[in-house]
GROMACS .gro file of C-alpha atoms in nm:
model
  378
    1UNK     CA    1   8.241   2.363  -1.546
    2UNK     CA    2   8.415   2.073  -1.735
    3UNK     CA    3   8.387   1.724  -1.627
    4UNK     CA    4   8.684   1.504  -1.635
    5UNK     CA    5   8.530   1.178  -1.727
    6UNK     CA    6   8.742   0.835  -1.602
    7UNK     CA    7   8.838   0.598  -1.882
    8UNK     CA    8   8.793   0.263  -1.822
    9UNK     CA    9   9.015   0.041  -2.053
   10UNK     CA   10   8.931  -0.331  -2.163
   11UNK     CA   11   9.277  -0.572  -2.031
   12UNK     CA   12   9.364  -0.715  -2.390
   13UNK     CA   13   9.246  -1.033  -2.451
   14UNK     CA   14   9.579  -1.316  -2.484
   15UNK     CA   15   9.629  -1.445  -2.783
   16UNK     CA   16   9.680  -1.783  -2.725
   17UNK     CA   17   9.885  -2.060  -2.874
   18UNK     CA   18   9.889  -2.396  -2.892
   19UNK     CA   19  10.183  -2.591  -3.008
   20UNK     CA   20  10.176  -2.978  -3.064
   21UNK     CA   21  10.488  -3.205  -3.096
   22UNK     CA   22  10.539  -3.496  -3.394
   23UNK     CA   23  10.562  -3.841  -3.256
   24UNK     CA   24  10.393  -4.108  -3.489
   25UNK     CA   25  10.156  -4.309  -3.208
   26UNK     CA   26  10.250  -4.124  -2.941
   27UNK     CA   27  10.075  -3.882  -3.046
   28UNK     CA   28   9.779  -4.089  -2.882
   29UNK     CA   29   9.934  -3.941  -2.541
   30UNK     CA   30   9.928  -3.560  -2.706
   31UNK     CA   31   9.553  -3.644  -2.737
   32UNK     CA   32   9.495  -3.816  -2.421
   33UNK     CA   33   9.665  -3.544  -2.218
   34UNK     CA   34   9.450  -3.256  -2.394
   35UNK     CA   35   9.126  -3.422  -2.310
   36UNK     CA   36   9.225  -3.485  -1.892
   37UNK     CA   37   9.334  -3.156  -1.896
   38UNK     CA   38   9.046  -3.042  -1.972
   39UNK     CA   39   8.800  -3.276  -1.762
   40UNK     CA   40   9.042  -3.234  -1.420
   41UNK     CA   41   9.012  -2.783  -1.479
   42UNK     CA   42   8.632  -2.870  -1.574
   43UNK     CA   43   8.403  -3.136  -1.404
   44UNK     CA   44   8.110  -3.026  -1.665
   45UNK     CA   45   8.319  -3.255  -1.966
   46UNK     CA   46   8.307  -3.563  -1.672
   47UNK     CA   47   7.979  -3.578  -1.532
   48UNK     CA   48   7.701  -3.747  -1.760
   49UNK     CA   49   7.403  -3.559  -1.922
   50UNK     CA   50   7.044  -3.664  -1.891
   51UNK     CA   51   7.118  -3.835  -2.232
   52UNK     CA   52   7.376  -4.032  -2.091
   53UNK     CA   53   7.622  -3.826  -2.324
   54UNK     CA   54   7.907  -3.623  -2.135
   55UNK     CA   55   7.964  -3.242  -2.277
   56UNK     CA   56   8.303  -3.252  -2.540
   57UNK     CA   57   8.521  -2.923  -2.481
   58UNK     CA   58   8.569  -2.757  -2.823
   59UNK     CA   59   8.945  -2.752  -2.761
   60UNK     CA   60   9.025  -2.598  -3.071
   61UNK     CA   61   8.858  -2.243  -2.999
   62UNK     CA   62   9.047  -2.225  -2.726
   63UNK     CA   63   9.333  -2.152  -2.900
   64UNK     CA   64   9.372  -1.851  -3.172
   65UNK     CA   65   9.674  -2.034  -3.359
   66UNK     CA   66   9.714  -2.383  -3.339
   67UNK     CA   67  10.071  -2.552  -3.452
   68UNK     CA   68  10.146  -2.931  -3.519
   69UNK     CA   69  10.406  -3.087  -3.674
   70UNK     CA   70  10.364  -3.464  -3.830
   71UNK     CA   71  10.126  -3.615  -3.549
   72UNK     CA   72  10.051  -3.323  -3.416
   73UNK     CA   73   9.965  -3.158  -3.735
   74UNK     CA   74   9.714  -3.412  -3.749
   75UNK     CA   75   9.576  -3.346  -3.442
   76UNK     CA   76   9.619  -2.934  -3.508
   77UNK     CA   77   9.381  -2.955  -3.781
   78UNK     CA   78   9.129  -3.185  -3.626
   79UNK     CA   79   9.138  -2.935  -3.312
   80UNK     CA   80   9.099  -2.651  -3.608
   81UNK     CA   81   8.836  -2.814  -3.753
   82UNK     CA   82   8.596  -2.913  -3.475
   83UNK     CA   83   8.667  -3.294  -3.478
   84UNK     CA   84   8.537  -3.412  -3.127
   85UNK     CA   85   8.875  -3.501  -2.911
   86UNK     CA   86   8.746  -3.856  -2.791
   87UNK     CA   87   8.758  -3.906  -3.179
   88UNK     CA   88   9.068  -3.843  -3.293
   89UNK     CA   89   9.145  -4.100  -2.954
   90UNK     CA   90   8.991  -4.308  -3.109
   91UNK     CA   91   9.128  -4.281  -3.452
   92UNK     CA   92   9.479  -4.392  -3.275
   93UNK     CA   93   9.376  -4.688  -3.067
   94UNK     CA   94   9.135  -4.808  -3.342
   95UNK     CA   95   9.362  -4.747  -3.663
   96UNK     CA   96   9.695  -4.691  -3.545
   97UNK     CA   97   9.765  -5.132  -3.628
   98UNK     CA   98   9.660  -5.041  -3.979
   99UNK     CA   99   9.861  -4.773  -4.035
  100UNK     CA  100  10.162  -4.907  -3.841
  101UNK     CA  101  10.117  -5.290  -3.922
  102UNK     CA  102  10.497  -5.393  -3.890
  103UNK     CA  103  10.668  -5.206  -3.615
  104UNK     CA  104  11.063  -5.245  -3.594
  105UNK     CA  105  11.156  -5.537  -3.377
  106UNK     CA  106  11.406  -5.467  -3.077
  107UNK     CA  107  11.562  -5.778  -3.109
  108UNK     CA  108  11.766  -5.937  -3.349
  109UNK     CA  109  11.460  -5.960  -3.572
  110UNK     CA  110  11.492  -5.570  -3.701
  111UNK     CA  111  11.783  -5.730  -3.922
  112UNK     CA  112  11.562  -5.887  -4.130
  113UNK     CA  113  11.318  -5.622  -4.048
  114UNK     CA  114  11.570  -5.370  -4.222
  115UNK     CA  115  11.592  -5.649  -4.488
  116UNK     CA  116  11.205  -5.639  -4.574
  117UNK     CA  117  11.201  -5.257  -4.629
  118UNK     CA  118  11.500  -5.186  -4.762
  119UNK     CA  119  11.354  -5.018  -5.092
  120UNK     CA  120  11.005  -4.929  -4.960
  121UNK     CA  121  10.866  -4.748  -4.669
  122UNK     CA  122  10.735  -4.983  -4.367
  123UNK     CA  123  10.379  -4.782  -4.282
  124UNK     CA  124  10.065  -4.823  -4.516
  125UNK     CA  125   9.998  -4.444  -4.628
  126UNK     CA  126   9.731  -4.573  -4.829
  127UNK     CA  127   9.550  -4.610  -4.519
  128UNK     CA  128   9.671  -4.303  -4.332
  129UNK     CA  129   9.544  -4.086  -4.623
  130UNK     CA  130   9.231  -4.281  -4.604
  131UNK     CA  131   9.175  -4.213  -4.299
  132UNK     CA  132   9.245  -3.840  -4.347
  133UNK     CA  133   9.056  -3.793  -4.641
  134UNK     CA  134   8.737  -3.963  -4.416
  135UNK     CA  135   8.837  -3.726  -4.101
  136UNK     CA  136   8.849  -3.386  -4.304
  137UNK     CA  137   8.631  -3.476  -4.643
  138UNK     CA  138   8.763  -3.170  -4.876
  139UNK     CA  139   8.807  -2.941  -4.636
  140UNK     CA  140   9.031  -2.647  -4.758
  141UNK     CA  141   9.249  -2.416  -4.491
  142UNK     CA  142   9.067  -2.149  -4.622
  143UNK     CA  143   8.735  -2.303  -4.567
  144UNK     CA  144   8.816  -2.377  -4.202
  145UNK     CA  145   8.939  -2.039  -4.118
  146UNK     CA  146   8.665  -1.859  -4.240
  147UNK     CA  147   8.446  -2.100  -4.068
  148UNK     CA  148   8.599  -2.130  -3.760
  149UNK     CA  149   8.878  -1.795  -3.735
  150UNK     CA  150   9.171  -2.038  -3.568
  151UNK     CA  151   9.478  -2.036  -3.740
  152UNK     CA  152   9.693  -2.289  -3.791
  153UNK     CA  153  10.111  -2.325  -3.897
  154UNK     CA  154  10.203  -2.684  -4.008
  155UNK     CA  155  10.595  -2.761  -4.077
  156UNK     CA  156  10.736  -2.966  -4.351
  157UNK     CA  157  11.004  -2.976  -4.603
  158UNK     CA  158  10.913  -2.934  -4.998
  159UNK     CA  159  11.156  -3.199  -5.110
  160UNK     CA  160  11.239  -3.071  -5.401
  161UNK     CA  161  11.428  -2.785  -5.277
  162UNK     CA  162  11.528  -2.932  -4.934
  163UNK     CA  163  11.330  -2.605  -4.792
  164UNK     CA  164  11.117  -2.593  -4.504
  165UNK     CA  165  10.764  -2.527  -4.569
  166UNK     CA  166  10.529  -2.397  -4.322
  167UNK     CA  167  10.136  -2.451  -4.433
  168UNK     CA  168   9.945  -2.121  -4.298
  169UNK     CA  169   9.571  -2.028  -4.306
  170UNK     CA  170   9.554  -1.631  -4.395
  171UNK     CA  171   9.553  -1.451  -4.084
  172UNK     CA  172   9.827  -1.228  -4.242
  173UNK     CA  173   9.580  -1.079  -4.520
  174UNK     CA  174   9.871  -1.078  -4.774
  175UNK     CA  175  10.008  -1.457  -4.725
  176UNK     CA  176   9.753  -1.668  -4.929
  177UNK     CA  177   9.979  -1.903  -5.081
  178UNK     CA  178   9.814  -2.198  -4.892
  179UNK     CA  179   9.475  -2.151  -4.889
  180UNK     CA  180   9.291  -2.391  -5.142
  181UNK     CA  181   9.516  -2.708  -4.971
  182UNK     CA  182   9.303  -2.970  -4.838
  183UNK     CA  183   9.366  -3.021  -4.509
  184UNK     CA  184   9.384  -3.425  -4.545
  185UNK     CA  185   9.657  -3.320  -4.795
  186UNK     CA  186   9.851  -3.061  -4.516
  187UNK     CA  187   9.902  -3.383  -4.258
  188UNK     CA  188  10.020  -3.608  -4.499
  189UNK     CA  189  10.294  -3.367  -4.598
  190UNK     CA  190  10.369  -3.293  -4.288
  191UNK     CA  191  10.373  -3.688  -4.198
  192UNK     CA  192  10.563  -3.802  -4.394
  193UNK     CA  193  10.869  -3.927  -4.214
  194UNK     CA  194  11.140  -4.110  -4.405
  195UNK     CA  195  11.188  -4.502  -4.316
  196UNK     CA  196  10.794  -4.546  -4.186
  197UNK     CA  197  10.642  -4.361  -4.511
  198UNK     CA  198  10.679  -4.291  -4.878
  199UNK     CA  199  10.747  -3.907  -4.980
  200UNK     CA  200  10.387  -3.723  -5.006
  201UNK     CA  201  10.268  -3.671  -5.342
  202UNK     CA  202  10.048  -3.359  -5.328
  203UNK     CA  203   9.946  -3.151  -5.592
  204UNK     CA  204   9.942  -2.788  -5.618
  205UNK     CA  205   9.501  -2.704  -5.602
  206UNK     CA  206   9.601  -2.378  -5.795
  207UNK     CA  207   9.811  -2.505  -6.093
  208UNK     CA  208   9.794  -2.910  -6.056
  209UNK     CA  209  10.144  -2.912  -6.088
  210UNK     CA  210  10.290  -3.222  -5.872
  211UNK     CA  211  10.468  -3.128  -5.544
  212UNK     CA  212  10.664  -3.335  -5.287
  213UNK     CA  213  10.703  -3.302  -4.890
  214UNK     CA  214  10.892  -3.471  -4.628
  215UNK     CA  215  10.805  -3.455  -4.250
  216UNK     CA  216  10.809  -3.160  -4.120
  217UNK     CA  217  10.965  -3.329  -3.767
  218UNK     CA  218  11.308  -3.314  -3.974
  219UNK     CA  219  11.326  -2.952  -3.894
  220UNK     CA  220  11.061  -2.845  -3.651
  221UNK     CA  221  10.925  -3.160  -3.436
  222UNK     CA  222  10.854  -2.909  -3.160
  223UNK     CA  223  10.661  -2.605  -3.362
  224UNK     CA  224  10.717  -2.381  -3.046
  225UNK     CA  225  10.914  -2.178  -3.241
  226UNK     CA  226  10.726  -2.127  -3.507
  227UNK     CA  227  10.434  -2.071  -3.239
  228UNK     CA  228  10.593  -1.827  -3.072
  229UNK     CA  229  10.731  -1.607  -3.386
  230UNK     CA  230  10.391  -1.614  -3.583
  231UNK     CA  231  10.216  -1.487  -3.286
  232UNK     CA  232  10.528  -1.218  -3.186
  233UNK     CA  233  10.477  -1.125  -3.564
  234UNK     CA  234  10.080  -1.088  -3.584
  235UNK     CA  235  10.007  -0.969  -3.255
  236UNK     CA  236   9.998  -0.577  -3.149
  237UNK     CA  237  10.240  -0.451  -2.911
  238UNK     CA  238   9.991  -0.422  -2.638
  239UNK     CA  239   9.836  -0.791  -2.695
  240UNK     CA  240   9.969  -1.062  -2.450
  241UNK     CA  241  10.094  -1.396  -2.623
  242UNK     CA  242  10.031  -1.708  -2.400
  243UNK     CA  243  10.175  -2.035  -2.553
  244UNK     CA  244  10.133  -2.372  -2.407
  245UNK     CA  245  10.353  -2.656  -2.583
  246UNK     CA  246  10.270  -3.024  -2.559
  247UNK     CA  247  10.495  -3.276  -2.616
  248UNK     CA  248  10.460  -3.685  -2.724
  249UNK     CA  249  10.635  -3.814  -2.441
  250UNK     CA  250  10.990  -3.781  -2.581
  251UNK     CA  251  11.254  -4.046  -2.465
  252UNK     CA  252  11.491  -3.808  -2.281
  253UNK     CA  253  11.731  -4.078  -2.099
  254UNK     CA  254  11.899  -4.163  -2.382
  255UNK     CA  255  12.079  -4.522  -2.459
  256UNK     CA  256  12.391  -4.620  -2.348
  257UNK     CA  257  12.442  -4.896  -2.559
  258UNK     CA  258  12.476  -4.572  -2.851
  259UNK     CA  259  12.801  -4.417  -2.608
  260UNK     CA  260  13.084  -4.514  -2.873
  261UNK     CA  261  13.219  -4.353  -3.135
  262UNK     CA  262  13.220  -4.581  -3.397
  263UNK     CA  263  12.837  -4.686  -3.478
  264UNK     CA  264  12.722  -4.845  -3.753
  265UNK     CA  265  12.372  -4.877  -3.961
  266UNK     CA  266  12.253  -5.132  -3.724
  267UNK     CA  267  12.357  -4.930  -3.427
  268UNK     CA  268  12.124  -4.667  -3.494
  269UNK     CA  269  11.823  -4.915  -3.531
  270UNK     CA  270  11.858  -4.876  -3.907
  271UNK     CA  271  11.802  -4.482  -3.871
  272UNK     CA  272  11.555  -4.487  -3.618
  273UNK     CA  273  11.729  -4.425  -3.331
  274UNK     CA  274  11.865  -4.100  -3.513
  275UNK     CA  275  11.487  -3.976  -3.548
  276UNK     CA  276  11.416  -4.059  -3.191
  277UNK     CA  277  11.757  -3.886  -3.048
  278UNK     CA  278  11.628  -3.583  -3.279
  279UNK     CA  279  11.297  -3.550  -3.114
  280UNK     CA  280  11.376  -3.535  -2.784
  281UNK     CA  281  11.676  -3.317  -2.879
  282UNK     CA  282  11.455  -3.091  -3.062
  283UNK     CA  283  11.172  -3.127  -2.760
  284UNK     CA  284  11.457  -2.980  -2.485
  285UNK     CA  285  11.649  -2.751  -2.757
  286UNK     CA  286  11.364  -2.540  -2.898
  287UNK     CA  287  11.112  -2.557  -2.538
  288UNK     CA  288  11.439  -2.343  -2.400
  289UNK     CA  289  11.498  -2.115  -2.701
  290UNK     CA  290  11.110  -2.031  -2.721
  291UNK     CA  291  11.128  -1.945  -2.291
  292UNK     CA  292  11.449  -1.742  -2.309
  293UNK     CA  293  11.282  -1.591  -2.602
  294UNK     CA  294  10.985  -1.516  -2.453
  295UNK     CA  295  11.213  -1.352  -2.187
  296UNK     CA  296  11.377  -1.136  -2.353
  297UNK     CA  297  11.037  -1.011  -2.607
  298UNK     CA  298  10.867  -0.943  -2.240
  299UNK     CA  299  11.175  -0.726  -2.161
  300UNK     CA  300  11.136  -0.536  -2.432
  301UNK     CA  301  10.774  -0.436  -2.372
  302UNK     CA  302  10.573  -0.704  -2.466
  303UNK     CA  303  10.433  -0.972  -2.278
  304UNK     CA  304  10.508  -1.283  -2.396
  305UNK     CA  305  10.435  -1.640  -2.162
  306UNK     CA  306  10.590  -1.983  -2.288
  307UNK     CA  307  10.450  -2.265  -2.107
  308UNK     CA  308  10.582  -2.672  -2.161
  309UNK     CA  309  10.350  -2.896  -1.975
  310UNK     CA  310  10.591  -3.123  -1.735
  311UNK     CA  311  10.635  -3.475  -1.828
  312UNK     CA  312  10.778  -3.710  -1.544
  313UNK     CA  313  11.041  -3.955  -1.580
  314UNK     CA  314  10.958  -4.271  -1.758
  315UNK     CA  315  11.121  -4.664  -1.687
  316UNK     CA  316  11.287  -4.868  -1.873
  317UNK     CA  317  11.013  -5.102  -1.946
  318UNK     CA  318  10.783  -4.801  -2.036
  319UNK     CA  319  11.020  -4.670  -2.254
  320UNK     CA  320  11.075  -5.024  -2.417
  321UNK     CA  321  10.656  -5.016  -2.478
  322UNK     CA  322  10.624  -4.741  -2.658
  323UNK     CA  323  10.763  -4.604  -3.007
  324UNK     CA  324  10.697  -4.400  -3.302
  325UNK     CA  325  10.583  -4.727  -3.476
  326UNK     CA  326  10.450  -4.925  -3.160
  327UNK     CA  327  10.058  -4.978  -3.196
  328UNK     CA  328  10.003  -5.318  -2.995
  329UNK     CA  329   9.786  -5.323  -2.680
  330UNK     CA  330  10.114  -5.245  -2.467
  331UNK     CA  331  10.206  -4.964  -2.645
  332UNK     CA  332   9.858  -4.815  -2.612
  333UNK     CA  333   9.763  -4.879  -2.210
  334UNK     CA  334  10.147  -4.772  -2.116
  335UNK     CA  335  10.125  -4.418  -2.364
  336UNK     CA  336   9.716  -4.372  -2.153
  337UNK     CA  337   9.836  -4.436  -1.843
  338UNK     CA  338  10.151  -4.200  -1.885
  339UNK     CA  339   9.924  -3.930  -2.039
  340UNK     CA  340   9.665  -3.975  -1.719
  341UNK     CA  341  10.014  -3.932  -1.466
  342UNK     CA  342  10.129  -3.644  -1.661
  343UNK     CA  343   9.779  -3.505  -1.626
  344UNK     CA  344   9.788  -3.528  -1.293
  345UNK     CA  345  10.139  -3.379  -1.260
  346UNK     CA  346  10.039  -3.092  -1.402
  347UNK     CA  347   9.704  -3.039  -1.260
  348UNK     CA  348   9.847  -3.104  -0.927
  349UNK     CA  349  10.100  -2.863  -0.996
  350UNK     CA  350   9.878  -2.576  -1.071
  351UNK     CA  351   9.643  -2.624  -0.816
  352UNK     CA  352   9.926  -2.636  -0.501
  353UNK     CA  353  10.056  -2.339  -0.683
  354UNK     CA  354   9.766  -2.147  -0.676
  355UNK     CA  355   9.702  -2.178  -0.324
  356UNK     CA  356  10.027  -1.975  -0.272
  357UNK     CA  357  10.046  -1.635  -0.148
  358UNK     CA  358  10.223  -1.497  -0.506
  359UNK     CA  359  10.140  -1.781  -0.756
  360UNK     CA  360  10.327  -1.812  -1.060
  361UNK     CA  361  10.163  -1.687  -1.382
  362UNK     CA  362  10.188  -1.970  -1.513
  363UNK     CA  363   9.947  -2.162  -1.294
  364UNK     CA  364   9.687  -1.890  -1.377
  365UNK     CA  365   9.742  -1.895  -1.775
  366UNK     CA  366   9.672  -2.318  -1.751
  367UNK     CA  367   9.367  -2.298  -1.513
  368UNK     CA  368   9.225  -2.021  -1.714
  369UNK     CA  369   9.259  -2.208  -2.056
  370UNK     CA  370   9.161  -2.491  -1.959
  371UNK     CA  371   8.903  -2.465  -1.713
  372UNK     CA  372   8.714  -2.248  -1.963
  373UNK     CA  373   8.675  -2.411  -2.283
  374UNK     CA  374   8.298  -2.373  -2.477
  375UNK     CA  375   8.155  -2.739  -2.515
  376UNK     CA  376   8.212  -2.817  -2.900
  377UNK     CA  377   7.863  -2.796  -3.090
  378UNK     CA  378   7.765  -3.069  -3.357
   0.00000   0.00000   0.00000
């Protein structure tokens, strides 16, 4: 007699992707968002220990590929890398005045302003690679990886060539190119943004030879495409990928006062307001390739979720508080309390949803990621 024995076969774990938006300090809302996420889907990071301490989420291992671009590559590799959340919070609301110590006027004033740096950049990168070299010592990409098995993409642009550059950790066994790059060395390429800092100097770990990089935000300010086609390209056809993208609480209503045709230097805030206009163009542009993408890979037989996290409308005096280059006390309580609303948006949104009779799967992915994160171990 011959048994037929029943098969039981694992679901597939996700693969999940995290995608991180360039910003300069609003970055500090990127950060902000991530950690109220995380306390709202989990009460366990909120309520205090014995100790007094409260439990940190380990956000990063959340995540099997983590992308960041300029900010948010600095935030990418601290979430890589284990660096506590409520520190690299802190890093922005303690440091960001020394790294951004003369933000551009909006008055008159950014004449002279433009005046002041017209032949050298107006951030102190002396300080920002201080402060990187302090947050990630010598850590190399390949140490981290091995260490902790996230991956990482970071854009920028090898200036010499005009090229983009993507910085990868070797999850593709044959792409090693990257590997002996200190991270501290990774953001600052990918941070360096023309006007606010000097072209980064970094040299090659394999050959010493000197190499120079250009933000990454030029090209790819929102990674979600690079997200979404490194894990279309390393996943199995069976595997799920579930991407959430987070942006830095891009300026989407635009200025009026640029609705002419004939604009000058001064017009555009001495090239500023072009590098604003391209974030949130970028923010919109790519957030609906990488859905309709994600559309069409699904209808071809693989699942593929792409997930923005909403942002609500902003005023006009929030949007005057808060900049690329804005690190005064304004600019930091208006960029927490618009990361604790947006929290709430979103939380609120998943949770009505959920009560539904056919919630989205959306909802789902978001409660699932983060209301099960491991608490980070020092």
């Amino acid at each position: 007699m011959i048994t037929e024995t029943a098969e039981i076969k694992e679901e597939t774990k996700p693969f999940r992707v995290l995608t991180l938006d360039g910003g300069g300090m609003r970055g500090l809302y990127t950060a902000i968002l991530l950690q109220r996420m995380v306390q709202l889907f989990d009460s366990k990071y909120q309520v205090k220990k014995s100790d007094g301490s409260v439990a940190i989420p380990d956000i990063g291992k959340a995540f099997d590929l983590i992308c960041g671009t300029s900010t948010g590559a600095i935030l990418a590799c601290a979430l890589a890398v284990g660096v506590p959340i409520d520190e690299v919070i802190k890093l922005y609301i303690e440091e960001g005045k020394n790294i951004f110590p003369s933000p551009q006027p909006s008055s008159w004033l950014k004449y002279l302003w433009a005046l002041k740096y017209r032949k050298k950049a107006a951030a102190n990168a002396d300080k920002l690679k201080e402060l990187l070299d302090h947050f990630f010592k010598n850590e190399t990409i390949k140490n981290m990886y091995d260490k902790r098995n996230i991956s990482i993409c970071i854009p920028t642009i090898n200036a010499s060539n005009h090229r983009a550059w993507v910085f990868k950790t070797p999850h593709f066994p044959d792409k090693h190119r990257d590997i002996n790059y200190k991270l501290s060395d990774v953001c600052l390429a990918s941070s360096a943004a023309p006007i606010f800092f000097p072209i980064a100097n970094v040299a090659n770990p394999d050959n010493g030879s000197e190499q120079y990089f250009v933000d990454g935000g030029l090209w790819a300010n929102n990674p979600i495409m690079v997200g979404l086609i490194e894990a279309v390209a390393f996943t199995k056809k069976e595997q799920p990928v579930e991407l959430i993208s987070i942006g830095t609480c891009e300026m989407p209503t635009g200025d009026p006062n640029l609705l002419k045709s004939n604009l000058g230097v001064m017009d555009w805030k001495v090239g500023i307001g072009i590098t604003e206009m391209s974030i949130s163009a970028q923010a919109f542009g790519y957030s609906n390739m990488a859905k309709f993408s994600a559309t069409l890979i699904t209808s071809l037989g693989k699942s593929v979720t792409v997930i923005r996290l909403e942002e609500s409308q902003k005023s006009k005096g929030q949007l005057s508080s808060i900049g690329l280059d804005k690190s005064d006390s304004t600019a930091i309580k208006t960029l927490k309390d618009l990361a604790s609303s947006d929290t709430d948006l979103n939380h609120s949104k998943v949770i009505n949803d959920l009560q539904k009779k056919d919630p989205q799967k959306e909802s789902q992915i978001i409660k699932n990621i983060f209301s099960n994160m491991d608490e980070l171990k020092k």
